[in-house]
Coordinates of C-alpha atoms and ligand atoms in Angstrom, one line a residue:
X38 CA 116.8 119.7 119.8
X39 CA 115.2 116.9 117.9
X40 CA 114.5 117.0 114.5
X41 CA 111.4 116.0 112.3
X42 CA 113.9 113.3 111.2
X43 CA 114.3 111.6 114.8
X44 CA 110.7 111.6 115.5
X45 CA 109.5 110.3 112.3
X46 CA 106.0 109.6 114.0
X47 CA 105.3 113.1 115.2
X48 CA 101.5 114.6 113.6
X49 CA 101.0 111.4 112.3
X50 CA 97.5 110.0 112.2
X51 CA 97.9 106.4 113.5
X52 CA 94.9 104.4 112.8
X53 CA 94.8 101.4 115.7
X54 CA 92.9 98.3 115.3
X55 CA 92.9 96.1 118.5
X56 CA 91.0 92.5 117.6
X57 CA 90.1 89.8 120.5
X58 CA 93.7 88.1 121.4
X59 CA 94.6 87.7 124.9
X60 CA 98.2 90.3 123.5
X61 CA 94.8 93.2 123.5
X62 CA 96.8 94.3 126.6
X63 CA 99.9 95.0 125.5
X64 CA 97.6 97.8 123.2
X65 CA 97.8 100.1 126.0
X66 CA 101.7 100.4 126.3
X67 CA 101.7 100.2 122.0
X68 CA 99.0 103.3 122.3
X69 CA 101.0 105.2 125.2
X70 CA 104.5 104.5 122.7
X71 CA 102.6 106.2 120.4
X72 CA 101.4 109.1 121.8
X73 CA 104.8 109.8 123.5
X74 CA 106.3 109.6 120.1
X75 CA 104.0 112.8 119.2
X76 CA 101.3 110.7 116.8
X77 CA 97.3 111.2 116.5
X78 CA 96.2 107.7 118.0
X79 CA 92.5 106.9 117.1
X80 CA 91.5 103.7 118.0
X81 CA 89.0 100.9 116.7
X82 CA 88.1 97.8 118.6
X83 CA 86.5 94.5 117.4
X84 CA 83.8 93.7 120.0
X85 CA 85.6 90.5 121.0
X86 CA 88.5 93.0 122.0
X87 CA 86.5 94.8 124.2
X88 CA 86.5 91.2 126.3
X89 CA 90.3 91.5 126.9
X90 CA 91.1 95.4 127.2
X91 CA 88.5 97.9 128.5
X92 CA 87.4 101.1 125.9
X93 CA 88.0 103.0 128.9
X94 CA 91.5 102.4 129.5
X95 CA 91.9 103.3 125.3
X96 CA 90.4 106.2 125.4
X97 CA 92.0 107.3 128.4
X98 CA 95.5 106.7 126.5
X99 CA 94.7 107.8 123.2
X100 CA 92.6 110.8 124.3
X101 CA 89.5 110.0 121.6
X102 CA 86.3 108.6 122.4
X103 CA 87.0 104.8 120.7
X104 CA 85.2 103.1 117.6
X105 CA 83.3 99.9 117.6
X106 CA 80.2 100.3 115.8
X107 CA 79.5 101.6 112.6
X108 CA 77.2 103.7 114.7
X109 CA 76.5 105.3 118.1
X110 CA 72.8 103.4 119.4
X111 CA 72.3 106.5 121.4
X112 CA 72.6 108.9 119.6
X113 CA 72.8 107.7 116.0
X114 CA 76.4 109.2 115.3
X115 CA 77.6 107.6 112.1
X116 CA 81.5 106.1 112.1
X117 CA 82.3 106.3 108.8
X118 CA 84.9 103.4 107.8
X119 CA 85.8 105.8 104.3
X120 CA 86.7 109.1 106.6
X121 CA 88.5 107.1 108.9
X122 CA 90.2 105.5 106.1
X123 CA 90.9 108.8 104.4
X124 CA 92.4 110.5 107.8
X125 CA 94.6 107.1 109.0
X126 CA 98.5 107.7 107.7
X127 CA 98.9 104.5 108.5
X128 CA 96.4 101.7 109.9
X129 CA 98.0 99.6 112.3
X130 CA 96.3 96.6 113.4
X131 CA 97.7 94.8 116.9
X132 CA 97.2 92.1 117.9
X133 CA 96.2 91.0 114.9
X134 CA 93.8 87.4 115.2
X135 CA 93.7 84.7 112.6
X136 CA 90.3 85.1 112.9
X137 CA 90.8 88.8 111.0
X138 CA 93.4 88.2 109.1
X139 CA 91.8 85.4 107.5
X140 CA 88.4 87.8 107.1
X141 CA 90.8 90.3 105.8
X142 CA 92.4 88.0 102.6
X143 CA 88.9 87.2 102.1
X144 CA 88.0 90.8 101.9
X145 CA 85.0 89.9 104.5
X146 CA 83.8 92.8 106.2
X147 CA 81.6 92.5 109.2
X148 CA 82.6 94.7 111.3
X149 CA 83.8 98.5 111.7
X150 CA 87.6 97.0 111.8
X151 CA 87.5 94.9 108.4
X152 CA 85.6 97.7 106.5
X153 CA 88.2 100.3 107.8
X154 CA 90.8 98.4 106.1
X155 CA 88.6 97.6 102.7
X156 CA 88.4 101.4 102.3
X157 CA 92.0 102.4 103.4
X158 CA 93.7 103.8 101.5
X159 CA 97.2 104.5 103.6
X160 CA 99.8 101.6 104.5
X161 CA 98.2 98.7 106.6
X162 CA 100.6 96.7 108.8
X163 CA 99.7 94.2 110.9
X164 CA 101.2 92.4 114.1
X165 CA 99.6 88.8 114.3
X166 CA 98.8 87.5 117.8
X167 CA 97.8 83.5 118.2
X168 CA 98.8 80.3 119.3
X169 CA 101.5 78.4 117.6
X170 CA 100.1 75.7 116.4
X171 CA 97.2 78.3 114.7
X172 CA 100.1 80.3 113.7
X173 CA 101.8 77.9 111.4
X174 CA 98.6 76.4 109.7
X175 CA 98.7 76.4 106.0
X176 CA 95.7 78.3 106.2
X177 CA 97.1 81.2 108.1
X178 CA 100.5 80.9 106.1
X179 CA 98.2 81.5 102.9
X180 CA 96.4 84.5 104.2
X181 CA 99.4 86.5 105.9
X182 CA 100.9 85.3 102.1
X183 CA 98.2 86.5 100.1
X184 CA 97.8 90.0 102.6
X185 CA 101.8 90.5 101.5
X186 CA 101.4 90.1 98.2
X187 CA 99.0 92.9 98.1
X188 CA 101.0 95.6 100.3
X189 CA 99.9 94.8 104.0
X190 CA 103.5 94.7 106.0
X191 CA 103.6 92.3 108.5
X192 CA 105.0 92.5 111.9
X193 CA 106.6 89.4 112.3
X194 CA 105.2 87.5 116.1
X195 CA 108.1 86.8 118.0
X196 CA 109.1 83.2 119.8
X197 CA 108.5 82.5 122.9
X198 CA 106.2 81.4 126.1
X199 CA 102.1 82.1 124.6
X200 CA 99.0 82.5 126.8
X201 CA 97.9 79.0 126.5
X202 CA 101.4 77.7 128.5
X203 CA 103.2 76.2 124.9
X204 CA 106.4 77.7 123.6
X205 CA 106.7 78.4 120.5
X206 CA 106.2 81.4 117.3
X207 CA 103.0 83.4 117.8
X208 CA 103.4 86.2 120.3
X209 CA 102.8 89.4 119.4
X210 CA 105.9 91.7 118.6
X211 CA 106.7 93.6 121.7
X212 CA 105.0 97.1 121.8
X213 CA 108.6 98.9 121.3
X214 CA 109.4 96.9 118.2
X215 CA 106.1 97.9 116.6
X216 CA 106.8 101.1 117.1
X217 CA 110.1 101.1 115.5
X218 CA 108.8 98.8 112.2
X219 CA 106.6 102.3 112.0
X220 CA 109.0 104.5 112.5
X221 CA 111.3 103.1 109.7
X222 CA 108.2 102.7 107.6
X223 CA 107.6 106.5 108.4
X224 CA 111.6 107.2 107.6
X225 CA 111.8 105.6 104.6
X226 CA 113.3 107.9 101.8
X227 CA 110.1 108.4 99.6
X228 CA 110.5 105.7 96.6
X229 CA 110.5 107.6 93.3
X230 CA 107.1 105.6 91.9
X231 CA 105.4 105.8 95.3
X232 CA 101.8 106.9 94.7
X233 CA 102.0 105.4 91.2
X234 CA 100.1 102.7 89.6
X235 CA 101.7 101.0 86.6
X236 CA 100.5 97.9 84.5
X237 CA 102.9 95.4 83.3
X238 CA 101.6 92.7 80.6
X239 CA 104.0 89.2 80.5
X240 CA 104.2 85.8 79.6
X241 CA 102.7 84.6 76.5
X242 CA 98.8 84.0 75.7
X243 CA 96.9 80.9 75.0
X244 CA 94.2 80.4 72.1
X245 CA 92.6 77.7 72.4
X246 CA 91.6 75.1 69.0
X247 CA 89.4 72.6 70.8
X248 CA 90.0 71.2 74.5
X249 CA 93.1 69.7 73.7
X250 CA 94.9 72.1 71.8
X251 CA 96.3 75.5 71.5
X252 CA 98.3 78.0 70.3
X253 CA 101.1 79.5 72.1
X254 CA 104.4 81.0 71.8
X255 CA 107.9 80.7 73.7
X256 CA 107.1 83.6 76.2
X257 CA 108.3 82.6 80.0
X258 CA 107.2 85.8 81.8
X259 CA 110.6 86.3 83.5
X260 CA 110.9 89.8 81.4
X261 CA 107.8 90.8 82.3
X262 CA 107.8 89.9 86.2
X263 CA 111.3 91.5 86.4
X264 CA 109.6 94.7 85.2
X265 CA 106.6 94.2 87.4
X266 CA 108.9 93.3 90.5
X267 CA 111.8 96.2 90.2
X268 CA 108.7 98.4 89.3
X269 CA 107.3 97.3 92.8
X270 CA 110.5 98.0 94.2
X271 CA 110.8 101.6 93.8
X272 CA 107.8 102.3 95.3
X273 CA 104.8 101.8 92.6
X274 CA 101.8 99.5 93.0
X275 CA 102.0 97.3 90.4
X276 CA 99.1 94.9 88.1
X277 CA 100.7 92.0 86.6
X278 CA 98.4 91.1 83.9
X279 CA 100.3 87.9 83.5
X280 CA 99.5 84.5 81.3
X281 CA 100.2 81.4 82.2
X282 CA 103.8 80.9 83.7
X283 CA 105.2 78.8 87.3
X284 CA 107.0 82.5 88.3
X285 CA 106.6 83.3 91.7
X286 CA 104.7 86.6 92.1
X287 CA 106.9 89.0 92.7
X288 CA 106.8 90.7 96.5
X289 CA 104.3 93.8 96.6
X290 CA 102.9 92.7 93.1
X291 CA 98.9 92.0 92.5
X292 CA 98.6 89.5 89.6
X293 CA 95.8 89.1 87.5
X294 CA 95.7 85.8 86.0
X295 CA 94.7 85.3 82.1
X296 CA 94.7 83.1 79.4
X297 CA 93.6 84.3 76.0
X298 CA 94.4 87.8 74.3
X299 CA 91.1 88.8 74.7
X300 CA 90.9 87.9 78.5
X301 CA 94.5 89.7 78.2
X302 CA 93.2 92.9 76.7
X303 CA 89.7 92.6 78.9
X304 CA 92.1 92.8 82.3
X305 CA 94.7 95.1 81.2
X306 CA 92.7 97.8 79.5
X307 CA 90.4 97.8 82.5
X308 CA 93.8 98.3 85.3
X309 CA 95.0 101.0 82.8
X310 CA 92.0 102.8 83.4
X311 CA 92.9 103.9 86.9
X312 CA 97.0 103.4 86.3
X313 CA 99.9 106.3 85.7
X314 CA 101.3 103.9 83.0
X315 CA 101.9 100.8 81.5
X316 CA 104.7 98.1 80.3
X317 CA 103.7 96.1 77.4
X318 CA 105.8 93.0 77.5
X319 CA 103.5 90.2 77.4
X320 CA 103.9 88.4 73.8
X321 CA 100.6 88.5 73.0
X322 CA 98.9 86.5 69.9
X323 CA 98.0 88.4 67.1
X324 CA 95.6 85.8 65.7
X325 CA 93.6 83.4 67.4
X326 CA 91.3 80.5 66.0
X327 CA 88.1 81.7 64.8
X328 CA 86.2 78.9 65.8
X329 CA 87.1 76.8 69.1
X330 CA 85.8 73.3 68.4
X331 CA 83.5 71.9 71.7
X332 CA 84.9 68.7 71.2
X333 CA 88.4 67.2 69.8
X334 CA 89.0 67.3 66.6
X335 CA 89.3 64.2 64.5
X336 CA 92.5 63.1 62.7
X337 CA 91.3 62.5 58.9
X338 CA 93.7 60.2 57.0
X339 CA 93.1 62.2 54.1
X340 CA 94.0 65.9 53.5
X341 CA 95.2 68.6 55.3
X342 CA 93.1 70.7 58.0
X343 CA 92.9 74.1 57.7
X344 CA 92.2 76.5 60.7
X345 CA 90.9 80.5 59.8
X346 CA 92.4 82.5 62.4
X347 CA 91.3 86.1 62.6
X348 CA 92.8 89.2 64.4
X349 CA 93.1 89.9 68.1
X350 CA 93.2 93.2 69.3
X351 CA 96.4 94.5 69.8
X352 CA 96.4 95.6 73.8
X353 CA 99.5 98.2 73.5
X354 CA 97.7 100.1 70.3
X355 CA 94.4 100.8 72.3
X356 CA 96.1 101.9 75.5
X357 CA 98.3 104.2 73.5
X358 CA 95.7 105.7 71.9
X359 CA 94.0 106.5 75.0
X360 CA 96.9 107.2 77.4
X361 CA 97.1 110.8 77.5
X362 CA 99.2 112.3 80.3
X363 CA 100.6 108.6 80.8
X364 CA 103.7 106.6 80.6
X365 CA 103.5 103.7 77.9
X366 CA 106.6 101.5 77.2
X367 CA 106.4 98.9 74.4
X368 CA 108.3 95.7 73.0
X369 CA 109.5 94.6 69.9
X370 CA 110.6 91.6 69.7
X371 CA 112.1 91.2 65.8
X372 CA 114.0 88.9 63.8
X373 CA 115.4 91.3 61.2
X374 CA 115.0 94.1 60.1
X375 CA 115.1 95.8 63.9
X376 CA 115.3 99.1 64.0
X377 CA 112.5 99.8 61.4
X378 CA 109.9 97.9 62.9
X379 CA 110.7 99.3 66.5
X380 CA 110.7 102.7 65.0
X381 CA 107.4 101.9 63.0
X382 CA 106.1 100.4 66.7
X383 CA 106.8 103.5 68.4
X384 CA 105.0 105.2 66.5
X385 CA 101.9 103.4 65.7
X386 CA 101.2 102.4 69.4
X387 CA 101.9 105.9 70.9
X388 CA 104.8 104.5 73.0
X389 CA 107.0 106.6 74.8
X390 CA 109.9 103.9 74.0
X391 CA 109.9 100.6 72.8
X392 CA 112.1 97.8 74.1
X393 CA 113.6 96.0 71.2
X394 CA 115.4 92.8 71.2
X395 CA 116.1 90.8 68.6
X396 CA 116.3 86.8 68.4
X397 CA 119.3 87.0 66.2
X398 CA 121.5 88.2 69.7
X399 CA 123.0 85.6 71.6
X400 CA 121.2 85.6 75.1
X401 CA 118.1 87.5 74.2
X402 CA 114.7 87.0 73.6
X403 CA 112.4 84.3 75.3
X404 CA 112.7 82.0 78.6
X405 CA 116.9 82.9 79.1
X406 CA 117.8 84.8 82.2
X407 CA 119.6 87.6 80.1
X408 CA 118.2 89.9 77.2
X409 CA 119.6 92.1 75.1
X410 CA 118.0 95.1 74.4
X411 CA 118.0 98.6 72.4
X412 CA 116.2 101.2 73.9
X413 CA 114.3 103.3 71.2
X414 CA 112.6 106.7 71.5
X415 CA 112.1 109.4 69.3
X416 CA 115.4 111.5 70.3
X417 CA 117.0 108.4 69.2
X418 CA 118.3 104.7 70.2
X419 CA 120.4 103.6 73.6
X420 CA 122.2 100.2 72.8
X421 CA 122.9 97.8 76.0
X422 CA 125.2 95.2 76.5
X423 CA 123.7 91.8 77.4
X424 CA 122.4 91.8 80.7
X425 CA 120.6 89.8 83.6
X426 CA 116.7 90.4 82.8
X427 CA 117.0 91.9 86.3
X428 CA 119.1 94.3 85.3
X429 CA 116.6 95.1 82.1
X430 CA 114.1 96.2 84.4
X431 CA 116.2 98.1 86.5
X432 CA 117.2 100.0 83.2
X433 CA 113.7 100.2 81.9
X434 CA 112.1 101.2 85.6
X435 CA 115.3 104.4 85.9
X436 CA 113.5 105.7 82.3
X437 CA 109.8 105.5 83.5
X438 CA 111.4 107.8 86.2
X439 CA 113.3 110.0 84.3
X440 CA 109.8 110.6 82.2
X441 CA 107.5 111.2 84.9
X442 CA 110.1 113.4 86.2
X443 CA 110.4 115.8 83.7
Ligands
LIG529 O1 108.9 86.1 78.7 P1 110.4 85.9 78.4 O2 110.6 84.4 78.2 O3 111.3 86.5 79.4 O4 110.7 86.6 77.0 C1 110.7 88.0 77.0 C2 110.0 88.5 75.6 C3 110.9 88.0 74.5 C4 108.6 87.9 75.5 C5 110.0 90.1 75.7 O5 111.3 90.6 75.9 C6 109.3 90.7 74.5 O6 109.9 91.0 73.5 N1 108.0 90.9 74.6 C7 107.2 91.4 73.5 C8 106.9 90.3 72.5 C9 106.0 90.7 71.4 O7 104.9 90.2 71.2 O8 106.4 91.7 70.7 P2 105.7 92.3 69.3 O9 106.8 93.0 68.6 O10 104.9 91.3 68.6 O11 104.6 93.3 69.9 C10 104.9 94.7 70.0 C11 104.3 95.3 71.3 O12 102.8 95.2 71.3 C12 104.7 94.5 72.6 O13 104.8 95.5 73.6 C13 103.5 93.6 72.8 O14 103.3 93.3 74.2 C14 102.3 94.5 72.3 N2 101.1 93.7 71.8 C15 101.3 93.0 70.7 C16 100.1 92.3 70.2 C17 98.9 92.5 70.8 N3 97.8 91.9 70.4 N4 98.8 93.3 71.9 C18 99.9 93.9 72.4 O15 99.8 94.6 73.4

């Protein structure tokens, strides 16, 4: 008898978005797949789609009226894009145009399709559909990029003989290979930070003394992105709240790109807001000039210059006090004097534990591709040996779980 295990897709509510490509046809056979492997399929069309497969034939297959409008002209029956959103386990959208994928990075939403996926809030994959030559354009690169980054899975087209006679990469996966990327998305053992949200601050900040100038510190971000990446990896969604570095974003990550500590603080108090936790590993400045000069400032040959720097507000202390039920993991980064100032860290910023690492170790610290680290809570402290940065994280990401375990 089969198990819940072999048909992964059974009861689930499979949101279908068909768009205007010439592979609309092959979303009878995907539908049929579906329903034969036990799922709800509801169905919403683009009215270009409509052009290349009938409603009729979808509805006949997926046994519910089909969506186009956001309402009925007849009889004034509202679709609601936010209840279909809410009832989709997963909203798969085949064929997939460049058209809408491009409306989709852009977050344009003209239709009953694109405001569906603006208000989902389940997995969105997509199977692209197009012409080679559209397929490979920087433009449509950058979108299924930028649609990646931010969680959509793409079905990758296949090779091959396309509608418009060429040869080449732009057909639509087959239906029986989108069915299987969503049954393994549907197997997948459950990730232990799935459903989570976590903010991860890295890199260093900028302040700015006139528009030449600045100060800065030795911060790379590759700490930080490690965190945000392995923290992506086991399932969480992830804010990078990140200054200025030339890391790659890390796959599944959502960056949020800042310069100053108070841009800094501005974009990472707001993420925490809505997050389960936070990683504070951005080295942020703890003074800044109090005046930024409008326009360079002059060399005298004569006497020194003297700049007033005041405070910045410290990011990790305002999110601590605030965190409540949440997960907060600090820094220290020291040069002597360790374990009191981490302790003293812990304490003062409400973190749950505090990452210390001390420029006096070989191999830790800034821009290396190795730290060395102390983890310290208020049961105690965990020495490590010197490790990749990647391995860090890993380390860090396994305590997160073990506290929102307990
Ligand atoms: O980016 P890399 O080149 O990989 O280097 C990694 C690192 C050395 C930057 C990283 O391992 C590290 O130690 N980050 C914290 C650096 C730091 O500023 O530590 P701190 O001891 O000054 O600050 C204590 C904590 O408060 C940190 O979590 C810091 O992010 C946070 N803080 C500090 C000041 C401020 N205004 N807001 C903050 O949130």
């Amino acid at each position: 008898m089969a198990t819940v295990q072999d048909r992964p897709l059974q009861g689930r509510h499979i949101l279908l978005g068909i768009t205007g490509s010439i592979a609309a046809y092959k979303a009878a056979m995907l539908c049929r797949l579906l329903k034969r492997e036990g799922a709800e399929v509801q169905v919403v069309m683009t009215q270009l789609a409509k052009q290349f497969i009938t409603p009729l034939t979808m509805a006949t297959l997926s046994r519910r009226p089909i969506l186009v409008e956001f309402f009925d002209p007849e009889n004034g029956q509202w679709n609601s894009h936010v209840s279909l959103g809410e009832w989709a386990d997963c909203y798969l959208i085949a064929p997939a145009t460049a058209n809408t994928l491009a409306k989709m990075a852009g977050g344009v939403a003209d239709n009953l399709l694109l405001t569906t996926y603006l208000s989902a809030r389940c997995p969105v994959m997509v199977a692209p559909a197009m012409d080679l030559d559209m397929y490979a354009h920087y433009t449509t690169q950058r979108n299924l990029e930028e649609l990646a980054q931010h969680g959509v899975a793409i079905i990758e087209p296949n090779s091959g003989e396309l509608a418009s006679g060429l040869e080449g990469k732009g057909r639509m996966a087959e239906p029986e290979e989108i069915v299987e990327a969503l049954k393994a998305h549907f197997s997948e053992k459950k990730k232990p930070l799935t459903d989570r949200h976590f903010v991860v601050t890295a890199g260093a900040t900028i302040e700015p003394i006139d528009p030449v100038r600045y100060i800065t510190n030795h911060s790379s971000g590759k700490m930080g992105y490690a965190i945000a990446g392995e923290l992506a990896r086991a399932g969480a969604r992830v804010t990078l709240v990140s200054g200025r570095t030339e890391l790659p974003v890390p796959a599944g990550v959502e960056r949020v790109d800042v310069l100053t500590a108070e841009e800094m603080y501005e974009a990472t108090t707001k993420a925490f807001a809505e997050a389960d936790g936070g990683v504070m590993c951005a080295a942020v400045a703890d003074y800044t000039p109090r005046e930024v000069a409008a326009s360079k400032i002059k060399k005298s040959d004569e006497g020194d210059l003297t700049l007033t720097l005041r405070r910045t507000k410290d990011i990790a202390a305002t999110l601590g006090a605030e965190k409540g039920g949440r997960v907060l993991v600090g820094f220290a980064l020291e040069t002597d004097n360790e374990q009191a100032h981490a302790e003293e860290k812990l304490a003062k910023k409400h973190f749950d534990f505090v990452v210390l690492n001390s420029l006096r170790d070989a191999g830790a610290g800034f821009r290396g591709d190795t730290n060395k680290v102390t983890f310290v809570d208020a049961a105690g402290s965990e020495e490590l040996p010197l490790l990749s940065k990647q391995e860090v994280a890993v380390r860090i990401v396994e305590r997160i779980v073990k506290i929102l375990s307990k």
